[in-house]
Coordinates of N, CA, C and O in Angstrom, one line a residue:
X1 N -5.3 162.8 160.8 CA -4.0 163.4 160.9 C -3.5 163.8 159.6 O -3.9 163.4 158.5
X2 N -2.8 164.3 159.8 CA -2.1 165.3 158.1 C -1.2 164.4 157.7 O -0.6 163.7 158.5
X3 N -0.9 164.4 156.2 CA -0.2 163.5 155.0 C 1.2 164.3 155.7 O 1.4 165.5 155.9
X4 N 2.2 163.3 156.0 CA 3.6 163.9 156.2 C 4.2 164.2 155.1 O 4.1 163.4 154.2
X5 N 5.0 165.4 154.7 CA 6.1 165.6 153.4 C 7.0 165.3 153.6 O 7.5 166.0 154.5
X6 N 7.9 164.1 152.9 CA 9.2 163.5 153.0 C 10.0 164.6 152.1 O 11.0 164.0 151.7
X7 N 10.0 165.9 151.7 CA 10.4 166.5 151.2 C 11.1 167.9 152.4 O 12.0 168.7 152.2
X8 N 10.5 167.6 153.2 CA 10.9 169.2 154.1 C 11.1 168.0 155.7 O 10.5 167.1 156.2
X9 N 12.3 168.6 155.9 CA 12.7 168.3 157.4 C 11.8 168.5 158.4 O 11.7 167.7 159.3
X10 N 11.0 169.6 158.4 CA 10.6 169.6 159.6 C 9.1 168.9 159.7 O 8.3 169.3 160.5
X11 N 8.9 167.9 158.9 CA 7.9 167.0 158.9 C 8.0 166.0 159.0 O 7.0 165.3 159.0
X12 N 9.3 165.5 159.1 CA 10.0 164.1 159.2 C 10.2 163.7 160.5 O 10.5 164.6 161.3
X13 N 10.0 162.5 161.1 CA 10.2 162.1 162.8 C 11.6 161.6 162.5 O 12.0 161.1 161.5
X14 N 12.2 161.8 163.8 CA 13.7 161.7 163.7 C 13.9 160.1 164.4 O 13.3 159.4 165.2
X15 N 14.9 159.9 163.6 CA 15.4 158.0 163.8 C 15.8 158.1 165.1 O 15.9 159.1 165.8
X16 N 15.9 156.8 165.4 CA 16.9 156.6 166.7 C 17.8 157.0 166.9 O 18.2 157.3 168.0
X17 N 18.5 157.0 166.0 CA 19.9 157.1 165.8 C 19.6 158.8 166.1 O 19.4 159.0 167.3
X18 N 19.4 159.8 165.3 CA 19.5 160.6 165.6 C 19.1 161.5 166.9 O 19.5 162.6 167.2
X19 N 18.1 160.7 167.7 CA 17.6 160.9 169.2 C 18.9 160.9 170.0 O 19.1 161.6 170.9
X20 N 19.7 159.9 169.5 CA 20.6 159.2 170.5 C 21.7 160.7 170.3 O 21.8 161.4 171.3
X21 N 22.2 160.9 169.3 CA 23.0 162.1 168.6 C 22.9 163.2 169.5 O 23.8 163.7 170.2
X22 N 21.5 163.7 169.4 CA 21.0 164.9 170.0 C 20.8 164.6 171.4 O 20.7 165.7 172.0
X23 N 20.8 163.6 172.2 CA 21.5 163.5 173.5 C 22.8 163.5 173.9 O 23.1 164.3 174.9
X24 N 23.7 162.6 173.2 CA 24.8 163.0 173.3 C 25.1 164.5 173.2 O 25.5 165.1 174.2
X25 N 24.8 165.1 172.1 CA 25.5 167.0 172.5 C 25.0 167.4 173.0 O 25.4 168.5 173.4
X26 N 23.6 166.9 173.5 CA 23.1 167.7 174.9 C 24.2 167.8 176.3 O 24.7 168.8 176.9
X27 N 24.3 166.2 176.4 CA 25.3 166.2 177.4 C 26.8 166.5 177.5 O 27.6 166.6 178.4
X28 N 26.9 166.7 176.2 CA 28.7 167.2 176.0 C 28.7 168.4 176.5 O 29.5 168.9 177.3
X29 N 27.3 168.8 175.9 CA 26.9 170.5 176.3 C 26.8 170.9 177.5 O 27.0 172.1 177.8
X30 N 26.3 169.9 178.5 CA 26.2 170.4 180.0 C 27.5 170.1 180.4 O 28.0 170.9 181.2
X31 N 28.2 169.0 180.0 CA 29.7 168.9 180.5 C 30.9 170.1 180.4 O 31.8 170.5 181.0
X32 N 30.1 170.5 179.2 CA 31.4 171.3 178.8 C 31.2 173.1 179.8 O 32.1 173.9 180.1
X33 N 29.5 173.2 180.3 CA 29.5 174.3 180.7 C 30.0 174.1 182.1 O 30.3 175.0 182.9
X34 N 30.0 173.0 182.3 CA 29.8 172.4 183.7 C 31.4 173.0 184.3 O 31.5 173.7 185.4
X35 N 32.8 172.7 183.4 CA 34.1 172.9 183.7 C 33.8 174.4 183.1 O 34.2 175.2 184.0
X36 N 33.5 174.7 182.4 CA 33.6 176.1 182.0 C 32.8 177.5 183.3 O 33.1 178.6 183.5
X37 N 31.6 176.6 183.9 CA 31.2 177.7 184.6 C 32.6 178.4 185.6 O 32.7 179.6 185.5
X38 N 33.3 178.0 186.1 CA 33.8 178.7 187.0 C 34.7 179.7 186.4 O 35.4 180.2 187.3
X39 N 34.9 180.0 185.6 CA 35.7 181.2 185.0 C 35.2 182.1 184.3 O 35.8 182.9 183.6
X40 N 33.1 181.8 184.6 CA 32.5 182.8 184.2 C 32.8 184.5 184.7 O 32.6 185.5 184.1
X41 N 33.1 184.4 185.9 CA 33.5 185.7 186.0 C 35.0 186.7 186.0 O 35.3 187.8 186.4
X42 N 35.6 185.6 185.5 CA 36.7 186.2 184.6 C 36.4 186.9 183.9 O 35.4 186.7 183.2
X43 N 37.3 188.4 183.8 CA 36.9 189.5 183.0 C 38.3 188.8 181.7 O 39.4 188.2 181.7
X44 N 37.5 189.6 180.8 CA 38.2 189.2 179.0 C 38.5 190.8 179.3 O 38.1 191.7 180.0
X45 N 39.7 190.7 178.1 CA 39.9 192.0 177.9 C 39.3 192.3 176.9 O 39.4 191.6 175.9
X46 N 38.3 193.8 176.7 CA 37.7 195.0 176.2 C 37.6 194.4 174.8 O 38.6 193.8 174.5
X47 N 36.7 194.6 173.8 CA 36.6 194.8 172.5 C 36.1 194.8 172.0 O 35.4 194.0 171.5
X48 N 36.2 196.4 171.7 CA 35.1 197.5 171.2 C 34.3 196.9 170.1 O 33.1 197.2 170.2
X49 N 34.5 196.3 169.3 CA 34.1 196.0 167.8 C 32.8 194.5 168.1 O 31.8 194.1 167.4
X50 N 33.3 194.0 169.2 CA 32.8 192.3 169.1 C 31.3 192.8 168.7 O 30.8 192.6 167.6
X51 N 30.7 193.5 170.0 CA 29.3 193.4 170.3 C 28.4 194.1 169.2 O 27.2 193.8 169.1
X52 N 29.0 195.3 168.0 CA 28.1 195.4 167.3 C 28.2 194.4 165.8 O 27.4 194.3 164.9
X53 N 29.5 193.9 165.9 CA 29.8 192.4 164.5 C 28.7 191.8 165.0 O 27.6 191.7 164.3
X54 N 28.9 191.3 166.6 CA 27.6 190.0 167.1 C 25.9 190.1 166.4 O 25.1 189.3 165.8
X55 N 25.9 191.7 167.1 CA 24.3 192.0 166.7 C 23.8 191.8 165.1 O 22.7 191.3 164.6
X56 N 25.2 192.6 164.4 CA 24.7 192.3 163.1 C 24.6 191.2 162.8 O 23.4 190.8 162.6
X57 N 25.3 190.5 162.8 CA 24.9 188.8 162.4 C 23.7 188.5 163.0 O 22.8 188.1 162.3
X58 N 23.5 188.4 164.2 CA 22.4 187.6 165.0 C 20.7 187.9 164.2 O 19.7 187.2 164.1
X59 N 21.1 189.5 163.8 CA 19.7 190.2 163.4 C 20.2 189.4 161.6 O 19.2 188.7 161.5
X60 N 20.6 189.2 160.9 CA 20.8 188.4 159.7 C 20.3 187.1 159.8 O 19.7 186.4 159.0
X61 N 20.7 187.0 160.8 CA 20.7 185.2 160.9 C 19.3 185.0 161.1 O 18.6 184.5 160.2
X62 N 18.8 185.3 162.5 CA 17.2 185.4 162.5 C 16.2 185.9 161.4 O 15.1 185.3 161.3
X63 N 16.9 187.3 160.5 CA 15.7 187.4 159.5 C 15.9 186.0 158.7 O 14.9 185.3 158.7
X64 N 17.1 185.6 158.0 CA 17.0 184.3 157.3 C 16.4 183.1 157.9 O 15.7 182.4 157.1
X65 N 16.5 182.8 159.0 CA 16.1 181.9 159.4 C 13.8 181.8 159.1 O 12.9 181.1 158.5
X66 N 14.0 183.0 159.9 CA 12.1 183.5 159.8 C 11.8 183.3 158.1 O 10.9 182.6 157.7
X67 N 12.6 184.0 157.2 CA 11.9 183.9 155.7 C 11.8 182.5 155.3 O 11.2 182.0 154.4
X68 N 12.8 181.9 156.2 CA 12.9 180.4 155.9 C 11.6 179.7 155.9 O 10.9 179.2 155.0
X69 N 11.3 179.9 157.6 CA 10.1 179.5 158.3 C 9.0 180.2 157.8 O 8.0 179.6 158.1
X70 N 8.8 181.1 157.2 CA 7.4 181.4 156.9 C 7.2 181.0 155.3 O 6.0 181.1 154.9
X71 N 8.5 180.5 154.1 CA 8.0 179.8 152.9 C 7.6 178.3 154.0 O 6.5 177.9 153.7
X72 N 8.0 177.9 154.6 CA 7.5 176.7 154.8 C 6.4 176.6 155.3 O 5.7 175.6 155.0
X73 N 5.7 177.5 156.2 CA 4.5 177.9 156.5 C 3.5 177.9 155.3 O 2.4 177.3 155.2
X74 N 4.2 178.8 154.3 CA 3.0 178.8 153.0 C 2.5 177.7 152.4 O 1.4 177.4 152.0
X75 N 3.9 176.6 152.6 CA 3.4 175.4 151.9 C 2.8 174.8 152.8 O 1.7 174.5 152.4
X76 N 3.3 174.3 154.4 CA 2.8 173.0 154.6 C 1.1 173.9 155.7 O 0.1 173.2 156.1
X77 N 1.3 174.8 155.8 CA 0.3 175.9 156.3 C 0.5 174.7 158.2 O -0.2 173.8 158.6
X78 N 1.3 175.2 158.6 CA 1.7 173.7 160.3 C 1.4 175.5 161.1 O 1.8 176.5 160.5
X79 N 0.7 175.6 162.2 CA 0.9 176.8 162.8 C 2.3 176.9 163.6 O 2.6 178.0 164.0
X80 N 3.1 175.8 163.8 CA 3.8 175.6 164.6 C 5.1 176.6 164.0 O 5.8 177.6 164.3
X81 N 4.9 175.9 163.0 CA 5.9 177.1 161.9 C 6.2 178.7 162.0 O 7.2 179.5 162.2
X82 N 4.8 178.7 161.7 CA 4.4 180.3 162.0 C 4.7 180.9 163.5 O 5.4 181.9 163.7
X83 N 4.3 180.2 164.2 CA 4.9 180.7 165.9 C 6.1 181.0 165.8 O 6.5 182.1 166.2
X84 N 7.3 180.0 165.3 CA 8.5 179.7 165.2 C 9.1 181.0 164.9 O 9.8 181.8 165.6
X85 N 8.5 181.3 163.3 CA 9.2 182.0 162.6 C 8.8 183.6 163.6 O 9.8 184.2 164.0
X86 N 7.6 184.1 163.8 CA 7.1 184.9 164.3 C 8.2 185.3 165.6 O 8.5 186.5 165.9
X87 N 8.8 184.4 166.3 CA 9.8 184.4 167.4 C 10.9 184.9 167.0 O 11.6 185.7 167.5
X88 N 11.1 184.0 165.5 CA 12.7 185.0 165.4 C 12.9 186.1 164.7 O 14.0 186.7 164.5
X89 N 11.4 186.6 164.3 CA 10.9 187.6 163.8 C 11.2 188.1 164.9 O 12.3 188.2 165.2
X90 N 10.2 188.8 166.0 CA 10.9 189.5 167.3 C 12.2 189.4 167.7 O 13.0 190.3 168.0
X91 N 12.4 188.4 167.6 CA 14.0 188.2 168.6 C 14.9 189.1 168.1 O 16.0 189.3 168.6

């Protein structure tokens, strides 16, 4: 099995503590859609501007994220990385 780097996160196994964490806002997260679904089809009122601010950011955010994931690729060479990055590369 491969030498883990205590230097990069995504080679680190996550504590208990933090398992527990990431359940918790899982479940806040279904709670909160749970009261929220029914006013899904409430219409908002119009605004022209949202949807191309959204895009730009989302296409920002994902290339940063991907250049992120593909220096980490170079170093720890994980293919998991590469898929990763490759996804938000398309997305």
């Amino acid at each position: 099995m491969r030498q883990l780097d205590a230097s990069f996160v995504s080679t680190l196994r996550p504590t208990a503590q933090q398992q527990r964490t990431a359940v918790a806002v899982a479940a806040i997260s279904a709670i909160v859609f749970a009261f929220a679904a029914p006013y899904a089809k409430l219409p908002l009122a119009p605004e022209p501007g949202f949807l191309p601010s959204y895009q730009s950011a989302m296409v920002v955010f994902d290339l940063v994220t991907a250049i992120l994931l593909l220096g980490q690729y170079r170093i720890l060479r994980g293919n998991a990385l590469l898929l990763l990055a490759a996804g938000y590369v398309f997305a």
